[in-house]
Amino acid sequence: FKGASTSSAKNLTPIGTTESGAFGFILALAGALLGGLILNAMPCVLPVLAIKLLGFTQHGTSKQMRRMAGVAYSVGVVTSFLVLGGAVLLLRTMGEQLGWGFQLQTPAVVAALALLFTLIALNLWDVFSLGQVLPQSLASLQSRHPVVDAMLSGVLAVAVASPCTAPFMGASLGVAMTMPAWQALAIFACMGLGLALPFLWASWLPAAALTLPKPGMWMVTLRHALAFPMLATVVWLLWVFGLQTSVTQAMLLLGGLLVVTLTVWASRFTGAFARAVQVVGLIVVVGVGLEVVSNANTQDTQDAQSLSTNATNATTATPNAVWQNWTATAVQTELAQGHAVFVDFTAAWCVTCQINKQTTLSQADVLADFAAKQVRLMRADWTRRDPAISRALNALGRSGVPVYVLYIPNRPPEVLSELLSPEQVRQALAQVPSKPANN
């Protein structure tokens, strides 16, 4: 399988394009399954693991319910992967330059997710329940059919995991974009199955239930504690939203979430004052929502480019190196002058990208290695939609971030692993010819 590695530029060749017929397709499916499996360990999925853990403990005493929850969660994950993958394929056939995680390039979607995770935290704290906002017949659906909750947690897992690209997954995504629709959807389904597999396996393994403690007050404490990862996700989403729009808009969204919290809290009471708070709160929330969506969707191209530049400077600047804004022309110009170029394809909503920056790309010794080889450093910020970056990723056989590429004059570009380490960078830099210091 031609996954993301640091050893050869052959990784740029999508899976299946150099293999014949069904065998290449099988390799693509296997890579997608493995990539989805590894996705469980990626940082962006950690908040949802909290919900999965809570659901597993709640159903741990019932063998049948535990298995039903595992199947329902898997159905939710696989279905969501198919829906997202189908949307990407459909929009691409209409001429849009999109890739994996495209929905988080829209500020309105980021704001909606921040609202969703705020409500989840309030629900975990028992401040909010569906019975307060839905008809009784719908609100009781979860109590009559608890598997609905497991299925929805699968949908949520994909919504949060979609910005991430795990090892092996990047190559499979790139290949999926070049295959017929039914083959591409099969690859997306395998990714979903890989993501759901650990929870599905544990739900059907009798030994897993034996390791769980007996139900008790600890479950209430755990439920309340798991609200904090949800709120941490809200903080991250607000940061992303601020980079995509402005600090003012981020503060407006934060104020709206505060009003939502107040309105939900007031819904627990039945007095006239509580009802007045709810009515005023709803009016304010609707007004803030319209303002956020309007400002997020009416920026012209120049503003969007300026915001993308600001996001790049705010999230990727380092004191020891100058990272230039990426353009395809700038890369070709540097290569023509005999300089190697390292490109970091990144986005603010990509948690793995931010971790790689802190653990590898901002390290003084790594930056010194780049300087010793006179490698030009560039960052392509995909926080907002950018057709030029999408085309560059497609040319590399990728459809999501992070992607790290080393360009050496007169050689094919080399794609490094999504999980970057200083050792991998040094291994790749060893191929760069040394240049005189005055160059």
XYZ file of C-alpha atoms in Angstrom:
439
model
C 0.000 0.000 0.000
C 1.345 3.394 -1.010
C 0.620 5.301 2.188
C 2.055 8.517 3.504
C 5.720 7.922 4.192
C 8.981 9.767 3.961
C 10.948 7.387 1.860
C 10.016 7.955 -1.732
C 8.354 10.319 -4.149
C 6.446 7.326 -5.424
C 3.924 8.161 -2.723
C 2.574 10.807 -5.047
C 1.131 8.099 -7.257
C -2.423 7.409 -6.092
C -3.316 3.899 -5.054
C -4.842 1.969 -7.856
C -3.343 3.985 -10.658
C -0.295 1.801 -10.901
C -1.997 -1.424 -9.834
C -4.210 -3.322 -12.211
C -7.952 -3.785 -11.874
C -9.513 -5.248 -8.770
C -6.241 -5.687 -6.901
C -5.530 -1.952 -6.866
C -9.089 -1.268 -5.714
C -8.685 -3.804 -2.883
C -5.477 -2.069 -1.814
C -7.345 1.238 -1.740
C -10.095 -0.273 0.422
C -7.540 -1.772 2.809
C -5.744 1.570 3.117
C -9.046 3.341 3.783
C -9.950 0.830 6.510
C -6.545 1.203 8.163
C -6.667 4.999 7.902
C -10.104 5.102 9.517
C -8.851 2.836 12.296
C -5.877 5.110 12.994
C -8.229 8.112 12.946
C -9.460 7.013 16.394
C -6.083 8.028 17.808
C -6.008 11.444 16.129
C -6.423 14.488 18.428
C -9.551 15.829 16.737
C -11.567 12.716 17.662
C -10.738 12.818 21.380
C -13.803 14.912 22.412
C -16.155 12.370 20.858
C -14.347 9.510 22.585
C -15.723 10.966 25.809
C -19.290 10.557 24.567
C -18.540 7.038 23.337
C -17.081 6.131 26.735
C -20.154 7.431 28.544
C -22.514 5.523 26.253
C -20.513 2.329 26.653
C -20.652 2.516 30.452
C -24.394 3.164 30.393
C -25.058 0.043 28.314
C -22.338 -2.065 29.914
C -24.741 -4.143 32.037
C -26.955 -5.206 29.132
C -25.380 -7.482 26.564
C -28.124 -6.929 24.004
C -28.220 -3.158 24.462
C -24.439 -2.909 24.306
C -24.358 -4.739 20.997
C -27.247 -2.729 19.575
C -25.461 0.478 20.562
C -22.272 -0.710 18.845
C -24.117 -1.464 15.624
C -26.056 1.809 15.762
C -22.885 3.833 16.329
C -21.240 2.093 13.370
C -24.238 2.797 11.155
C -24.115 6.466 12.119
C -20.387 6.695 11.358
C -20.499 4.869 8.013
C -23.614 6.739 6.859
C -22.043 10.096 7.743
C -18.873 9.211 5.843
C -20.972 8.314 2.801
C -22.950 11.560 3.031
C -19.825 13.719 3.364
C -17.972 11.806 0.661
C -20.970 11.961 -1.667
C -21.285 15.706 -1.103
C -17.620 16.242 -1.985
C -17.929 14.125 -5.132
C -21.133 15.871 -6.214
C -19.758 19.375 -5.693
C -16.541 18.485 -7.485
C -18.519 17.324 -10.528
C -20.142 20.771 -10.477
C -16.720 22.411 -10.756
C -16.048 23.192 -7.094
C -12.464 22.730 -5.857
C -13.176 20.980 -2.570
C -11.461 18.445 -0.355
C -11.944 16.482 2.864
C -13.059 18.720 5.734
C -14.465 21.310 3.306
C -17.432 22.040 5.587
C -15.174 23.612 8.222
C -13.947 26.119 5.656
C -17.344 27.813 6.071
C -17.569 30.054 9.180
C -21.315 29.425 9.516
C -20.670 25.684 9.903
C -17.975 26.336 12.514
C -20.442 28.534 14.437
C -23.114 25.841 14.231
C -20.702 23.241 15.611
C -19.770 25.581 18.480
C -23.468 25.858 19.326
C -23.913 22.089 19.106
C -21.028 21.337 21.467
C -22.270 23.988 23.909
C -25.659 22.270 24.027
C -23.961 18.897 24.480
C -22.036 20.246 27.485
C -25.238 21.630 28.992
C -26.905 18.285 28.413
C -24.072 16.457 30.180
C -24.524 18.845 33.111
C -28.273 18.042 33.126
C -29.100 21.682 32.403
C -30.575 20.877 29.008
C -32.560 17.953 27.639
C -34.422 17.275 24.423
C -37.670 17.192 26.349
C -37.415 20.948 26.870
C -37.432 21.805 23.156
C -39.022 18.833 21.366
C -42.530 17.358 21.468
C -42.901 14.597 24.040
C -43.285 11.942 21.342
C -39.868 12.823 19.904
C -38.146 13.511 23.209
C -39.116 10.068 24.513
C -37.629 8.378 21.448
C -34.252 8.123 23.140
C -35.697 6.547 26.276
C -37.699 4.039 24.233
C -34.886 3.398 21.755
C -31.490 4.242 23.341
C -29.713 3.144 20.163
C -30.768 6.451 18.618
C -28.301 8.193 20.945
C -25.532 5.819 19.846
C -26.273 6.499 16.182
C -26.232 10.258 16.704
C -22.907 9.997 18.537
C -21.568 8.259 15.414
C -22.723 11.188 13.298
C -21.074 13.590 15.733
C -17.836 11.602 15.643
C -17.576 12.070 11.875
C -18.464 15.769 12.115
C -15.528 16.305 14.477
C -13.152 13.827 12.835
C -13.615 15.091 9.283
C -10.975 17.858 9.550
C -8.308 15.253 10.324
C -6.397 13.110 7.867
C -4.738 10.056 9.373
C -1.789 8.140 7.892
C -2.884 5.983 4.910
C -6.145 7.930 4.836
C -4.664 10.815 2.825
C -3.649 8.622 -0.106
C -7.011 6.824 -0.086
C -8.888 10.124 -0.131
C -6.829 11.307 -3.074
C -7.560 8.099 -4.976
C -11.269 8.256 -4.178
C -11.482 11.581 -6.006
C -10.233 9.941 -9.220
C -12.390 6.799 -9.168
C -15.947 6.149 -10.362
C -18.602 7.160 -7.846
C -19.414 3.660 -6.587
C -15.754 2.866 -5.959
C -15.169 6.208 -4.253
C -18.172 5.679 -1.980
C -16.889 2.188 -1.127
C -13.612 3.783 -0.002
C -15.492 6.305 2.154
C -17.541 3.468 3.663
C -14.355 1.578 4.557
C -12.965 4.679 6.261
C -16.136 4.924 8.320
C -15.968 1.247 9.197
C -12.368 1.683 10.333
C -13.350 4.581 12.602
C -16.247 2.602 14.104
C -14.420 -0.730 14.371
C -12.897 -0.396 17.897
C -16.225 0.549 19.487
C -18.080 -2.114 17.495
C -15.542 -4.746 18.500
C -15.696 -3.774 22.182
C -19.504 -3.791 22.188
C -19.566 -7.401 20.976
C -16.731 -8.638 23.187
C -18.071 -10.043 26.481
C -14.748 -9.403 28.219
C -15.115 -5.656 27.631
C -18.234 -5.473 29.798
C -16.486 -7.346 32.614
C -13.877 -4.599 32.879
C -16.492 -1.921 33.580
C -17.382 -1.038 37.181
C -20.933 -1.519 38.414
C -23.401 1.341 37.811
C -23.523 3.957 40.554
C -23.044 7.627 41.383
C -19.676 7.538 39.633
C -21.598 7.558 36.329
C -23.178 10.910 37.208
C -19.770 12.319 38.119
C -18.299 10.988 34.873
C -21.166 12.476 32.876
C -20.593 15.909 34.406
C -16.800 15.695 33.960
C -17.109 14.832 30.284
C -18.737 18.215 29.638
C -15.337 19.860 29.901
C -13.887 18.234 26.726
C -16.993 19.516 24.941
C -16.346 23.059 26.141
C -12.678 22.750 25.196
C -13.867 21.945 21.678
C -16.016 25.100 21.749
C -12.940 27.159 22.656
C -11.062 25.668 19.701
C -13.978 26.327 17.325
C -14.214 29.929 18.495
C -10.508 30.349 17.748
C -10.994 28.930 14.255
C -14.033 31.148 13.698
C -12.068 34.209 14.777
C -9.273 33.431 12.315
C -11.789 32.927 9.514
C -13.647 36.175 10.251
C -12.462 38.631 12.919
C -12.055 39.005 16.665
C -15.246 41.082 16.745
C -17.239 38.318 15.082
C -15.751 35.728 17.447
C -16.776 37.817 20.454
C -20.248 38.210 18.958
C -20.520 34.438 18.601
C -19.247 33.945 22.160
C -21.881 36.388 23.418
C -24.520 34.478 21.485
C -23.440 31.205 23.126
C -23.695 32.900 26.525
C -27.260 33.985 25.744
C -28.059 30.456 24.571
C -26.802 29.117 27.905
C -28.910 31.649 29.818
C -31.990 30.800 27.757
C -31.537 27.062 28.257
C -31.043 27.559 31.990
C -34.191 29.703 32.224
C -36.203 26.970 30.459
C -35.986 24.917 33.660
C -38.345 27.346 35.404
C -42.004 28.125 34.791
C -42.428 31.625 36.248
C -43.287 34.729 34.243
C -39.792 36.150 34.625
C -38.237 32.907 33.326
C -40.546 32.949 30.326
C -39.585 36.567 29.605
C -35.909 35.646 29.757
C -36.539 32.801 27.309
C -38.378 35.019 24.825
C -35.748 37.775 24.953
C -32.975 35.175 24.777
C -34.447 33.547 21.695
C -34.796 36.922 19.963
C -31.183 37.804 20.758
C -29.929 34.387 19.639
C -31.762 34.639 16.316
C -30.384 38.137 15.777
C -26.829 37.074 16.583
C -27.192 34.024 14.364
C -28.353 36.112 11.402
C -25.519 38.584 11.975
C -22.894 35.835 12.153
C -24.170 34.065 9.028
C -24.530 37.342 7.110
C -21.005 38.543 7.889
C -19.523 35.117 7.308
C -21.069 34.691 3.876
C -20.781 38.214 2.416
C -17.008 38.667 2.476
C -15.572 39.378 -0.932
C -12.522 37.619 -2.336
C -10.097 40.298 -1.216
C -11.306 40.143 2.381
C -11.153 36.339 2.349
C -7.573 36.398 1.101
C -6.628 38.953 3.759
C -8.207 36.858 6.484
C -6.440 33.752 5.256
C -3.135 35.622 5.430
C -3.925 36.790 8.952
C -4.765 33.220 9.954
C -1.467 32.015 8.572
C 0.490 34.682 10.436
C -1.422 34.149 13.682
C -1.198 30.373 13.796
C 2.071 29.504 12.116
C 4.573 32.263 12.754
C 7.770 31.230 14.481
C 10.529 33.467 15.872
C 13.299 31.480 14.217
C 12.180 31.240 10.620
C 10.315 33.221 8.006
C 7.425 31.278 6.544
C 6.282 32.738 3.258
C 2.706 32.544 2.028
C 2.479 29.728 -0.501
C 1.741 30.239 -4.171
C 2.436 27.807 -6.983
C 4.392 30.533 -8.774
C 6.583 31.197 -5.735
C 7.475 27.507 -5.497
C 8.470 27.342 -9.153
C 10.506 30.538 -8.840
C 12.516 29.190 -5.906
C 13.097 25.854 -7.656
C 14.306 27.668 -10.779
C 16.847 29.497 -8.599
C 18.133 26.164 -7.287
C 16.512 26.300 -3.839
C 14.639 23.428 -2.249
C 11.180 24.300 -0.901
C 9.276 22.810 2.036
C 5.517 23.432 1.952
C 3.194 22.999 4.907
C -0.407 22.587 3.701
C -2.347 23.440 6.846
C -5.570 24.858 8.297
C -6.560 26.378 11.624
C -9.330 23.785 12.081
C -6.863 20.909 11.656
C -5.792 19.887 15.166
C -3.110 17.534 13.854
C -1.628 20.431 11.881
C -1.320 22.549 15.018
C 0.269 19.720 17.011
C 2.818 19.069 14.243
C 3.714 22.763 14.253
C 4.420 22.740 17.978
C 6.183 19.370 18.182
C 8.241 19.554 14.991
C 8.068 22.598 12.737
C 8.708 25.153 15.483
C 11.643 23.258 17.013
C 14.893 25.224 16.895
C 16.976 22.266 15.722
C 14.567 21.470 12.883
C 14.559 25.095 11.749
C 18.350 25.085 11.910
C 18.401 22.022 9.643
C 16.209 23.849 7.127
C 18.501 26.889 7.281
C 21.639 24.775 6.840
C 20.253 23.380 3.582
C 18.873 26.807 2.576
C 15.395 25.344 2.178
C 12.668 27.910 1.567
C 9.701 27.491 3.946
C 6.152 28.124 2.758
C 2.710 27.598 4.238
C -0.501 27.090 2.295
C -3.338 28.010 4.659
C -6.539 26.165 3.798
C -8.553 27.568 6.713
C -10.880 29.124 4.163
C -11.681 27.718 0.771
C -8.882 28.278 -1.726
C -9.186 26.663 -5.186
C -5.452 27.076 -5.850
C -4.543 25.065 -2.749
C -7.187 22.466 -3.614
C -5.659 22.027 -7.072
C -2.181 21.694 -5.577
C -3.399 19.003 -3.177
C -5.094 17.144 -6.021
C -1.862 17.207 -7.999
C -0.141 15.577 -5.021
C -2.796 12.863 -4.823
C -4.236 14.298 -1.597
C -7.612 15.713 -0.650
C -7.124 16.970 2.894
C -4.639 18.420 5.363
C -2.099 18.118 6.849
C 0.202 17.561 3.879
C 3.948 18.189 4.036
C 5.916 18.326 0.786
C 9.601 18.755 0.075
C 10.397 20.065 -3.400
C 13.983 19.572 -4.623
C 15.081 21.003 -8.000
C 14.991 18.441 -10.808
C 13.388 15.778 -8.604
C 9.810 14.656 -8.013
C 8.245 16.205 -4.908
C 8.267 14.064 -1.757
C 5.215 13.848 0.511
C 5.993 13.276 4.176
C 3.817 11.571 6.768
C 0.751 13.285 8.235
C 2.176 12.569 11.697
C 5.357 14.586 11.347
C 8.466 14.110 13.472
C 11.920 15.774 13.489
C 13.498 12.486 12.406
C 11.304 12.305 9.307
C 12.174 15.885 8.384
C 15.903 15.208 8.774
C 15.640 12.048 6.693
C 14.004 14.012 3.889
C 16.494 16.902 4.158
C 19.379 14.473 3.769
C 18.449 14.292 0.074
C 18.878 18.056 -0.406
C 22.301 18.876 -1.898
C 24.414 21.193 0.246
C 24.874 24.728 -1.089
C 27.574 27.316 -0.491
C 26.717 29.687 2.327
C 26.643 32.737 0.049
C 23.766 31.251 -1.953
